[in-house]
Coordinates of C-alpha atoms in Angstrom, one line a residue:
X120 CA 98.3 -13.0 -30.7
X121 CA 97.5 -14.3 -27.1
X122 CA 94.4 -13.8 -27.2
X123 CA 93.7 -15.5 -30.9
X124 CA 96.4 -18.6 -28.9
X125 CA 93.7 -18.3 -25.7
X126 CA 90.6 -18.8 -28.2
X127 CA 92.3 -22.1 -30.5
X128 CA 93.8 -23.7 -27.6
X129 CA 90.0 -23.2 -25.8
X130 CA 88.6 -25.1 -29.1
X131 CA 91.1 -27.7 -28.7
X132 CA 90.2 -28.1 -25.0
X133 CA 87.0 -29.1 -26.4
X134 CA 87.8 -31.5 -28.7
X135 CA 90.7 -33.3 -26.6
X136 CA 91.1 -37.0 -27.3
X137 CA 92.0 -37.6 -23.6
X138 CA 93.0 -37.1 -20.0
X139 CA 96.2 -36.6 -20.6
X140 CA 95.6 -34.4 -23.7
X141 CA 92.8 -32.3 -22.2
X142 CA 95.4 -31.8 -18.8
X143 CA 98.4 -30.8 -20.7
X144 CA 95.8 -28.2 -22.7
X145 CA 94.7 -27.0 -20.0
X146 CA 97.8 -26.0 -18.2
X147 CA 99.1 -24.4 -21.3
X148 CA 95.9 -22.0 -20.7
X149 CA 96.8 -21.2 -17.4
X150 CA 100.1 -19.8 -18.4
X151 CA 98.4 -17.8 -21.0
X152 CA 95.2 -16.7 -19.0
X153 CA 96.7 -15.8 -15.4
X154 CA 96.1 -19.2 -13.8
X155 CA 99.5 -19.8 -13.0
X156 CA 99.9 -17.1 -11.1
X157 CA 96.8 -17.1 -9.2
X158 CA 97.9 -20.8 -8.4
X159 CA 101.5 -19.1 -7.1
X160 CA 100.2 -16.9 -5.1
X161 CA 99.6 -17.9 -1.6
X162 CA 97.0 -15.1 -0.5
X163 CA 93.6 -15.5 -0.2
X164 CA 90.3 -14.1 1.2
X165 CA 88.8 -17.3 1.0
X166 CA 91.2 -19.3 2.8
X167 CA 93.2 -18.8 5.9
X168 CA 96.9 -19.1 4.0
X169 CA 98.5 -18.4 7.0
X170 CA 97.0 -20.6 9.1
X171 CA 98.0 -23.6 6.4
X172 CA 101.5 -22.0 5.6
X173 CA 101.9 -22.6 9.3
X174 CA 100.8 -26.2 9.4
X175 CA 103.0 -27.5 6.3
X176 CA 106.0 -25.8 8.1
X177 CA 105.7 -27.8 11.6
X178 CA 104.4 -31.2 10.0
X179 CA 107.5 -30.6 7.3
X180 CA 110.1 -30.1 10.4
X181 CA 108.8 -32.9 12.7
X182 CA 109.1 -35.4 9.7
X183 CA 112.5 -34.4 8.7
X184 CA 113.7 -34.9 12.5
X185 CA 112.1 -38.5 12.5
X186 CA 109.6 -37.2 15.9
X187 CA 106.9 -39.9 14.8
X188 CA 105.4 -39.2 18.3
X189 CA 104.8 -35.3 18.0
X190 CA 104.0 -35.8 13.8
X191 CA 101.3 -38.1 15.5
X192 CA 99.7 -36.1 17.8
X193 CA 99.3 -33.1 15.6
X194 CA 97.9 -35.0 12.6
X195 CA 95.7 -36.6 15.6
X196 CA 94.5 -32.9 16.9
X197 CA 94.8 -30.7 13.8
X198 CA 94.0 -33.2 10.6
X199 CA 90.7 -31.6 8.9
X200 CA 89.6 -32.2 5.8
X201 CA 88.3 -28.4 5.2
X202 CA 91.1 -27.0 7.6
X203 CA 91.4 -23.7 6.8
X204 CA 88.8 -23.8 4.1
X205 CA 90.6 -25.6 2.0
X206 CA 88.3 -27.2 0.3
X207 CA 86.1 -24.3 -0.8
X208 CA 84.9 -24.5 -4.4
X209 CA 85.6 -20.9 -4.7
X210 CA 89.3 -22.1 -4.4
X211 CA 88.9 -24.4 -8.1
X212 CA 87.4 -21.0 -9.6
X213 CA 91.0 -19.8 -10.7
X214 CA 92.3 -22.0 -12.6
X215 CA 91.1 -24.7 -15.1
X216 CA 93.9 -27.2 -13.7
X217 CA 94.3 -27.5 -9.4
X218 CA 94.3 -24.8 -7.0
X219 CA 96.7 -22.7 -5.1
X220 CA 100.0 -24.3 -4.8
X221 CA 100.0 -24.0 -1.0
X222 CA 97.3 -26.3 -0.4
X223 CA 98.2 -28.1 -3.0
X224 CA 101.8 -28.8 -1.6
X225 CA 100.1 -29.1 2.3
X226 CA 98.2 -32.3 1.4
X227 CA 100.9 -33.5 -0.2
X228 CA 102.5 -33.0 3.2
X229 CA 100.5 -34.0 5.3
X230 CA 100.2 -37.7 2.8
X231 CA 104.1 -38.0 3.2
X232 CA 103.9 -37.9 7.0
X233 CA 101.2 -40.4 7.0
X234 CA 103.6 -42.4 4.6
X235 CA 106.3 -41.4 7.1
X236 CA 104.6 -43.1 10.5
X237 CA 103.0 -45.9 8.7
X238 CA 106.2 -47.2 7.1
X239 CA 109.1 -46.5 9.9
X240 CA 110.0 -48.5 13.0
X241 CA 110.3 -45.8 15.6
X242 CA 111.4 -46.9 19.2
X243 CA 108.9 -44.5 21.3
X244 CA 106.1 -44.9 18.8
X245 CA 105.1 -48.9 18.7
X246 CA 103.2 -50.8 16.2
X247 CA 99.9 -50.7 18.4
X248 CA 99.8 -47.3 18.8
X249 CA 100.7 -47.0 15.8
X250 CA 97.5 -49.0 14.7
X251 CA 95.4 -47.3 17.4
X252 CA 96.3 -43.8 15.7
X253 CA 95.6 -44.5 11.8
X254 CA 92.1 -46.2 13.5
X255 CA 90.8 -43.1 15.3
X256 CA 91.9 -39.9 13.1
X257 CA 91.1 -41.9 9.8
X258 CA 86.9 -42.1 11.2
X259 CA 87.9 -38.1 12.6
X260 CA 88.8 -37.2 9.0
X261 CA 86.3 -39.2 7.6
X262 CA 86.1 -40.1 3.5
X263 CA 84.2 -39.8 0.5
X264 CA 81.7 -41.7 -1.5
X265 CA 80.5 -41.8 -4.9
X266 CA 76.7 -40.8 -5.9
X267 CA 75.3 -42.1 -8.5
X268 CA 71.6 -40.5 -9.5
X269 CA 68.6 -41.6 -11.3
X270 CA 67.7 -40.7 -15.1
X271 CA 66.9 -43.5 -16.6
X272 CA 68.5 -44.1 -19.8
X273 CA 70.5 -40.6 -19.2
X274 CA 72.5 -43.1 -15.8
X275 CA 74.5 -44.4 -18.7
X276 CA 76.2 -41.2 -18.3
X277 CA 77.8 -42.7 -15.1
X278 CA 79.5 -44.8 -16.7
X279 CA 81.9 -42.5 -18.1
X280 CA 82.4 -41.0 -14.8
X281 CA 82.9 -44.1 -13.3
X282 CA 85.5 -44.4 -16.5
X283 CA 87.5 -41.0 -15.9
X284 CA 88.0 -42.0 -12.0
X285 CA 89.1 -45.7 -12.3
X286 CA 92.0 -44.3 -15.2
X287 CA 93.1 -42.1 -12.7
X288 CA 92.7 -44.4 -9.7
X289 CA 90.1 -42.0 -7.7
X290 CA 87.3 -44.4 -7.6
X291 CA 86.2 -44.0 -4.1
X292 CA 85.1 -47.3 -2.5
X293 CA 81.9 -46.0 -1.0
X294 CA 79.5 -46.1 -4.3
X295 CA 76.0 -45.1 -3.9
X296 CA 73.4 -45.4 -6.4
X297 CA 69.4 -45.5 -7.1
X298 CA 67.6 -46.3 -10.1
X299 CA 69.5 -46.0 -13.1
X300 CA 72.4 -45.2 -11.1
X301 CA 71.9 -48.5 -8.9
X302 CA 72.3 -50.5 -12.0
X303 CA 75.7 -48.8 -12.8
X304 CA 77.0 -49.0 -9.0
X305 CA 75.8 -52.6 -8.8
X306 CA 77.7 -53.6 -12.0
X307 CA 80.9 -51.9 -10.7
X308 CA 80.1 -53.0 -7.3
X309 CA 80.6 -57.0 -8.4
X310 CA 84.4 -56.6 -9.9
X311 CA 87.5 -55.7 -8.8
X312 CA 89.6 -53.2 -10.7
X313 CA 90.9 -55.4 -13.6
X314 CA 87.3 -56.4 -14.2
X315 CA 86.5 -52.8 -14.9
X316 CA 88.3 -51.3 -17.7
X317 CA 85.5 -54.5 -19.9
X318 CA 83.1 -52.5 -19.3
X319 CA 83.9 -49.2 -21.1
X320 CA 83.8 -51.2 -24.3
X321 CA 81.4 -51.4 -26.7
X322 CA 79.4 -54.2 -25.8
X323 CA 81.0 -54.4 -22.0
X324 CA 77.5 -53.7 -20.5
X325 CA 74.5 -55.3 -21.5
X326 CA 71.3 -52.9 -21.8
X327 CA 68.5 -54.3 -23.1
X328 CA 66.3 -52.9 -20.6
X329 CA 63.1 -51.7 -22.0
X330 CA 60.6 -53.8 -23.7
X331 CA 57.2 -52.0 -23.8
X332 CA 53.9 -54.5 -22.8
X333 CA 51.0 -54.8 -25.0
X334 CA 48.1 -52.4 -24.0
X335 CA 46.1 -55.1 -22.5
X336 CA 49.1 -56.2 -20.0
X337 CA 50.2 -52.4 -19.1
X338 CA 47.1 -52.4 -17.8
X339 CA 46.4 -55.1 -16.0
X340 CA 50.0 -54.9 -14.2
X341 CA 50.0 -50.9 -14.1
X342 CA 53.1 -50.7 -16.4
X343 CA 54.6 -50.1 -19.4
X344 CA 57.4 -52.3 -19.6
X345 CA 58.5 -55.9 -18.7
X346 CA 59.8 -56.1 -15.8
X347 CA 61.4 -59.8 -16.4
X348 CA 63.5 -57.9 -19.2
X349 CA 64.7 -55.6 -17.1
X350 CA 65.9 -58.5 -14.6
X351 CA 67.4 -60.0 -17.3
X352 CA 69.8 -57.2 -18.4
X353 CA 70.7 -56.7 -14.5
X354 CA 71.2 -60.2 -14.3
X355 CA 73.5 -60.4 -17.3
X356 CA 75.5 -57.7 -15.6
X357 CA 75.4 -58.5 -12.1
X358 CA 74.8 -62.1 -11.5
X359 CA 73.9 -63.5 -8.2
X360 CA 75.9 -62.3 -5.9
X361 CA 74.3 -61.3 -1.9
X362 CA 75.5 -57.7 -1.1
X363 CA 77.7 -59.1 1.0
X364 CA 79.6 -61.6 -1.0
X365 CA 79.8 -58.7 -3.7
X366 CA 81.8 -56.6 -1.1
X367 CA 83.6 -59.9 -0.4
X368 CA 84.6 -60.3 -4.2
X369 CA 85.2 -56.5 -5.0
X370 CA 85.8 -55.2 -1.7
X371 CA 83.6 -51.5 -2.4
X372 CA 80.6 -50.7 -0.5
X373 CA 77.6 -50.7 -3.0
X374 CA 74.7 -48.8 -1.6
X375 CA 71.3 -49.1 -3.0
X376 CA 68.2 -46.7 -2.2
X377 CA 64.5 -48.7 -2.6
X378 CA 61.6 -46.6 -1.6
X379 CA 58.1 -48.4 -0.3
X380 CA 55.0 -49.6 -2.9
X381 CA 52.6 -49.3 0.3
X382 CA 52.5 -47.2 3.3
X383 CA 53.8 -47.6 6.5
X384 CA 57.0 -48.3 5.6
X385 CA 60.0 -46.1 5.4
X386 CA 63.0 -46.1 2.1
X387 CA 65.7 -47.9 2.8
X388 CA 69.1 -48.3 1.7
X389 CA 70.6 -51.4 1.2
X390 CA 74.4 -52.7 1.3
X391 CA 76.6 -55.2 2.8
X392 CA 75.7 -54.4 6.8
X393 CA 72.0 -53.1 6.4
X394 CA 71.3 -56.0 4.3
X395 CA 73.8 -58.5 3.7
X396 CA 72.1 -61.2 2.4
X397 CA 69.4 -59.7 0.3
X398 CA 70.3 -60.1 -3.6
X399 CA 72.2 -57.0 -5.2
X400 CA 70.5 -57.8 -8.9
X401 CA 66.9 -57.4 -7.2
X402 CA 67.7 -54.8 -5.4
X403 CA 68.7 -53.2 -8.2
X404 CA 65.2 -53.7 -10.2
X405 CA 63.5 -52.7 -7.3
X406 CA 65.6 -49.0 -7.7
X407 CA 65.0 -49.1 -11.2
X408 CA 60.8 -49.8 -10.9
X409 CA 59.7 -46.5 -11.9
X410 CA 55.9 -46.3 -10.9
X411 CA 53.6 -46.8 -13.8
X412 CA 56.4 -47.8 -15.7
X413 CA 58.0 -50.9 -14.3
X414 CA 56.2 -53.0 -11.7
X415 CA 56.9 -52.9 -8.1
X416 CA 59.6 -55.4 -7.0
X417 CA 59.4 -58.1 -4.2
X418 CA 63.0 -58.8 -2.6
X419 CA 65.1 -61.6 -2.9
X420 CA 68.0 -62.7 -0.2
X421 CA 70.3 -65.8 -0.1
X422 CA 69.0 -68.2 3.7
X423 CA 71.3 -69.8 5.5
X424 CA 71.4 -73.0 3.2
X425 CA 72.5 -70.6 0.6
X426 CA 69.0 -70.6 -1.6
X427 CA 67.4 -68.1 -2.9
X428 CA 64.1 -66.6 -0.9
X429 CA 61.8 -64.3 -0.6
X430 CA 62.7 -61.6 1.6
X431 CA 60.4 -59.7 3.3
X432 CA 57.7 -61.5 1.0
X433 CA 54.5 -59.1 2.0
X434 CA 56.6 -55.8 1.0
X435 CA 56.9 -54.9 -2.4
X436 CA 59.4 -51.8 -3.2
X437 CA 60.0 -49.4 -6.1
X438 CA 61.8 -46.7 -7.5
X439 CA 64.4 -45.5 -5.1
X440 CA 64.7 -41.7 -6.4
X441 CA 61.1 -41.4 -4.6
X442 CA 62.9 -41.6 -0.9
X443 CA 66.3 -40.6 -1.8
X444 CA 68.3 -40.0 -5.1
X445 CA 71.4 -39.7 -2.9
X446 CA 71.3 -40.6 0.6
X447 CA 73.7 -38.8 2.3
X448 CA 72.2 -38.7 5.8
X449 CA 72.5 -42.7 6.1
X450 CA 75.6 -43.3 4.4
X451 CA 77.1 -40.9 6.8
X452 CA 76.2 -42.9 9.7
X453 CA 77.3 -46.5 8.2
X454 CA 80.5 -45.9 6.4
X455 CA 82.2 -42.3 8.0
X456 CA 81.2 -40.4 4.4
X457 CA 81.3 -37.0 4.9
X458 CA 82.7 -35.8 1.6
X459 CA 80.1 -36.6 -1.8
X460 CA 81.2 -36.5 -5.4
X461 CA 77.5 -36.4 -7.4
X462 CA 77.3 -37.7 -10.9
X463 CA 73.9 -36.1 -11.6
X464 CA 71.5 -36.9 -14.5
X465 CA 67.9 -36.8 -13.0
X466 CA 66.0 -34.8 -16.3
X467 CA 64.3 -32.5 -14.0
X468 CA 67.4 -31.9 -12.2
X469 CA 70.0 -31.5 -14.6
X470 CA 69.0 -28.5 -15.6
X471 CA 69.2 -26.5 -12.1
X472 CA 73.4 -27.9 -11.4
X473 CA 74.9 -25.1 -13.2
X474 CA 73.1 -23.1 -11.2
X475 CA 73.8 -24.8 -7.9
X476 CA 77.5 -25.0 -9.2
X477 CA 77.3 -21.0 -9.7
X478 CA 76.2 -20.5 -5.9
X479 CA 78.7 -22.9 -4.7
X480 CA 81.3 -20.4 -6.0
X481 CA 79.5 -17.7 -5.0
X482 CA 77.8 -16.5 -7.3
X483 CA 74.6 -14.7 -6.5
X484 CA 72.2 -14.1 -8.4
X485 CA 68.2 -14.5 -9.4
X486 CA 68.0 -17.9 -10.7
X487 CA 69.3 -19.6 -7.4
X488 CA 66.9 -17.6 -5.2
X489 CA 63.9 -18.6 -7.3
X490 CA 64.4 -22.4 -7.3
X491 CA 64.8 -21.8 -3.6
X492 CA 61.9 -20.0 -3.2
X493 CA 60.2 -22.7 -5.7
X494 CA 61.5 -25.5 -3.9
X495 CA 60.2 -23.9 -0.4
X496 CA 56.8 -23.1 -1.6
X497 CA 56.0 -26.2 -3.3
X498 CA 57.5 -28.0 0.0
X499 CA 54.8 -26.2 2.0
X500 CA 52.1 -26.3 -0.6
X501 CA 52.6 -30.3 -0.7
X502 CA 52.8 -30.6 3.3
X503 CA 49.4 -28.0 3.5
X504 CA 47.5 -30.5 0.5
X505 CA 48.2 -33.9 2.4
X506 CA 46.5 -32.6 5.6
X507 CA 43.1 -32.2 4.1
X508 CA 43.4 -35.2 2.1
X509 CA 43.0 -38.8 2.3
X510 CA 46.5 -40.4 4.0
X511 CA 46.1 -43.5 2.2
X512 CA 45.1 -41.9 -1.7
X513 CA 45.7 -38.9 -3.0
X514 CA 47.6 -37.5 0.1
X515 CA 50.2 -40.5 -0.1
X516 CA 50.6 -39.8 -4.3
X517 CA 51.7 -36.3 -2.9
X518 CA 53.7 -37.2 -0.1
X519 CA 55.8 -39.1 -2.5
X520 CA 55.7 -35.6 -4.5
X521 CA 56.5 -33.7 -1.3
X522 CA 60.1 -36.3 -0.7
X523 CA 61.0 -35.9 -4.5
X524 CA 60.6 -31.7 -3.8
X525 CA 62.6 -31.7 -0.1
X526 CA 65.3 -33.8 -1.4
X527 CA 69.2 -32.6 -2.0
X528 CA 70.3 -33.6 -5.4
X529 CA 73.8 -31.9 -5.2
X530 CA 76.9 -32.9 -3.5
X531 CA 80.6 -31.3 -2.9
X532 CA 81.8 -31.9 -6.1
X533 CA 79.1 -32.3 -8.7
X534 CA 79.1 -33.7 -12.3
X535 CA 76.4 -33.5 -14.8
X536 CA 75.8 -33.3 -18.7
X537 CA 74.2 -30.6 -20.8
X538 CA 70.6 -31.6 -20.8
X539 CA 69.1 -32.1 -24.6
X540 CA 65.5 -32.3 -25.3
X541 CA 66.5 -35.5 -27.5
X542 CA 68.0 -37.1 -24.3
X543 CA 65.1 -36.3 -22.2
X544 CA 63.1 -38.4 -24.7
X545 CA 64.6 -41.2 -24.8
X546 CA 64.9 -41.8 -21.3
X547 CA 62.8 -44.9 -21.8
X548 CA 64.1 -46.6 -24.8
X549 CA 67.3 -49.2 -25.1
X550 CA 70.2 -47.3 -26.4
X551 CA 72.1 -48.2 -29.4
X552 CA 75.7 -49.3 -29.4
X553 CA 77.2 -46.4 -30.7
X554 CA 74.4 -44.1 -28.2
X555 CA 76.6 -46.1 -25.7
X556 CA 79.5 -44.4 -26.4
X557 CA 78.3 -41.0 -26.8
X558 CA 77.2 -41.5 -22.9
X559 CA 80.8 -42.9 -21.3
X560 CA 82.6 -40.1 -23.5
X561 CA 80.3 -37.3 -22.0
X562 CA 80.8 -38.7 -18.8
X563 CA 84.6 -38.6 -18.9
X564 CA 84.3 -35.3 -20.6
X565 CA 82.7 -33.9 -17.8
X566 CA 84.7 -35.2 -15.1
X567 CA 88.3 -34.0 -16.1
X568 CA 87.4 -30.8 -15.2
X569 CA 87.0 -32.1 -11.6
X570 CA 89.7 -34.4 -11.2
X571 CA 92.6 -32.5 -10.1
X572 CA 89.7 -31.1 -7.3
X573 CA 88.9 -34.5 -6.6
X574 CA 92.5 -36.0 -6.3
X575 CA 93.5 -32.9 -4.0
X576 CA 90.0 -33.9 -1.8
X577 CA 90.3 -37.7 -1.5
X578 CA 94.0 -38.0 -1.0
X579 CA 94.1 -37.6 2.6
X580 CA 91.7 -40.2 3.1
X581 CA 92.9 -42.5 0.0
X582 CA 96.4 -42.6 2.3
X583 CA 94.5 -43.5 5.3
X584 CA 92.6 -46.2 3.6
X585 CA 96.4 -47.3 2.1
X586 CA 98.1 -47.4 5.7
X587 CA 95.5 -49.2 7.2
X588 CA 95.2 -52.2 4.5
X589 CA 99.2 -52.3 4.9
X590 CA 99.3 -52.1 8.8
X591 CA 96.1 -54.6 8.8
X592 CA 98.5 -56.9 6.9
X593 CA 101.6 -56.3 9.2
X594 CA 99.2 -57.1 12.3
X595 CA 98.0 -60.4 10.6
X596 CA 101.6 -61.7 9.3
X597 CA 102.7 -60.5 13.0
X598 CA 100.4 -62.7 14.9
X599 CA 101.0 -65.6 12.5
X600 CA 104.4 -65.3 13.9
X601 CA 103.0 -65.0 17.5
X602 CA 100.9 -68.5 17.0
X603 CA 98.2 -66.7 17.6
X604 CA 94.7 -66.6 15.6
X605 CA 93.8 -63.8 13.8
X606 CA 90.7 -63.2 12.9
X607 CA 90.2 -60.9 9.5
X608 CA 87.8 -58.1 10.1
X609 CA 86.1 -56.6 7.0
X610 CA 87.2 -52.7 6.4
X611 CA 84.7 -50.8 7.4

């Protein structure tokens, strides 16, 4: 009888209407598949359980006697986001909803304490150290950012991931994205969170992208499609708003990757502090210009009279997956990112995450070892060809080969559909309405699996973001009182 229970309630996983639904599903086949008790067990070879039953015992003690001082100083020393090893996939492996209760009930922890100093008025622990503590463990501990890949007409996928995270209010701020993805971070990027939820219906995003050119003009311009309709779908959905007065408005971090038309110059990736000024919409269609299919893209930015200019008027720039699908390295260094969830849907990607997933878990096996070996080789091959080639012909077409090959397309968490031949072909073609939908459903689909691993991930840093908006507010009302001028800093 269990096991005929185990197989319906699988099929109804499947076919859940919702969250909610799919969560409460989910659960039930934990009790019935052993999940509940892996979960209540502490023990662990891939975790140091003691080390963390330790931790949630002192943090647990110093809150309940009010030290604010000590609880400090040992969030300050000991707070790690993969303390322990916490955060190892192999740890999500066990169960279909969460993770051992232990760590599960340590972050929890470790958020009430942070609750616990921001809130109180303690007379040994004062508001500027107070301030000067959230500050400096908060860029120790670091946060996470949002990935958004290329894929052309497959990036509507993001949208349902996008979707599943804003419903549960895990959208992280940082939101990366290049080519097709750059066309769903910049959309998101440009409205706050009651903006969003227009978007998810039908009709909410406009995405008439793709009008193919006559024969005689693809080959005068070296493309397929019109690059003026493309600008007119992004502008549709994303105005005219400056990177910077898009952060102003939504307050996220939109990051777009643009890779170089010519040599001698290196991709970049553009937000509110690399390039403030520069226009979000043209960077976008500068991610999005596919070579041979959409023309490269010359810059825009808003001058210091506020009208619209050329930047950088020699340079012209194209697809951003070329340089880098998801640029870890640099948004690192800008914005304290050291945790990535991927929403994946490159075509000649998508294929190889279930694979990457398996490995992450530790799963060995032949397929992983191949596309290394693959992925090495080629890498080699490509570096070997452009030596004993011309720099600025062939050799630079396979450079831009060789950065696609060396790249990382996988993050910490990551999320990806099942690949379809009928998807692959019709990466290129305006989606109908109702193709819409099918896209934002699979991406929410896909993500509810992940959530509970990325609300256990994020929700350290999600409480430091909190505290320092409230304690940001207390300074500013504080020195209102004082007379003094205060002078708002953006959040980093």
């Amino acid at each position: 009888m269990s096991r005929k229970l185990i197989a319906q309630r699988t099929q109804d996983l499947d076919h859940a209407a919702d969250y909610r639904s799919w969560r409460e599903i989910a659960l039930e086949l934990d009790r019935l598949e052993g999940g509940d008790a892996w979960k209540q067990d502490d023990t662990s070879d891939d975790y140091d359980y003691l080390l963390i039953r330790e931790r949630l015992t002192e943090l647990r003690r110093l809150r309940q006697a009010g030290d604010a001082r000590q609880l400090a100083f040992d969030l300050y020393e000991g707070l790690h986001g993969n303390l322990g090893n916490i955060s190892s996939p192999l740890l999500y492996g066990g169960a279909r909803v969460g993770t051992k209760r232990l760590i599960e009930e340590y972050i929890a922890e470790v958020t009430r304490c942070l609750d616990f100093v921001c809130a109180g008025d303690f007379a040994d622990f004062g508001f500027e150290e107070k301030i000067q503590f959230f500050k400096r463990t908060a860029i120790a501990f670091g946060r996470s950012a949002l990935l958004l890949s290329g894929g052309g007409t497959l990036g509507m996928f993001h949208l349902g991931v996008i979707k599943a995270l804003h419903a549960e209010s895990l959208l992280p701020r940082v939101i990366s994205g290049s080519s097709a993805g750059s066309i769903i971070a910049g959309t998101v990027g440009t409205r706050v969170d009651s903006e969003l939820d227009a978007l998810f219906e039908p009709g909410g995003l406009n995405l008439d992208a793709f009008q193919a050119l006559g024969l005689r003009e693809a080959l005068r311009g070296g493309a397929m499609m019109d690059g003026a309709q493309l600008e007119r779908c992004l502008e549709a959905n994303i105005g005219d708003q400056s990177f910077v007065e898009a952060f102003d408005h939504s307050k996220r971090i939109v990051c777009v990757t643009v890779s170089p038309a010519e040599p001698h110059q290196q991709g970049r990736l553009l937000n509110y502090l690399t390039a403030p000024h520069v226009m979000l919409r043209r960077a976008v269609l500068a991610s999005c210009a596919v070579p041979g299919v959409f023309p490269p893209v010359m810059l825009q930015a808003r001058n210091y009279e506020g009208q619209i200019v050329p930047y950088m008027p020699g340079k012209r720039w194209v697809d951003g997956t070329i340089s880098s699908d998801l640029p870890m390295l640099r948004i690192a260094r800008l914005h304290n990112v050291n945790h990535y969830i991927v929403s994946q849907t490159n075509p000649h990607i998508v294929p190889f995450m279930a694979q990457i997933d398996r490995q992450q878990q530790g799963r060995r096996g032949l397929a992983p070892l191949a596309a290394e070996l693959v992925k090495s080789g080629g890498s080699g091959a490509l570096s070997l060809a452009r030596k004993h080639l011309d720099p600025y012909a062939s050799g630079r077409v396979l450079g831009k080969i060789d950065n696609v090959v060396r790249q990382r397309y996988s993050g910490d968490i990551n999320i990806y559909p099942r690949s379809t031949p009928r998807r692959i072909l019709r990466t290129f073609s305006n989606p109908a309405p109702e193709d819409i939908q099918r896209y934002v459903r699979s991406g929410e689909r896909a993500t509810w699996p992940k959530l509970e691993r990325i609300r256990n991930q994020t929700r350290i840093s999600r409480a430091f973001e909190d505290c320092l908006r409230l304690l940001k507010g207390r300074e500013h009302e504080l020195l209102q009182q004082r007379g003094r001028p205060s002078v708002r800093r953006a959040a980093r």
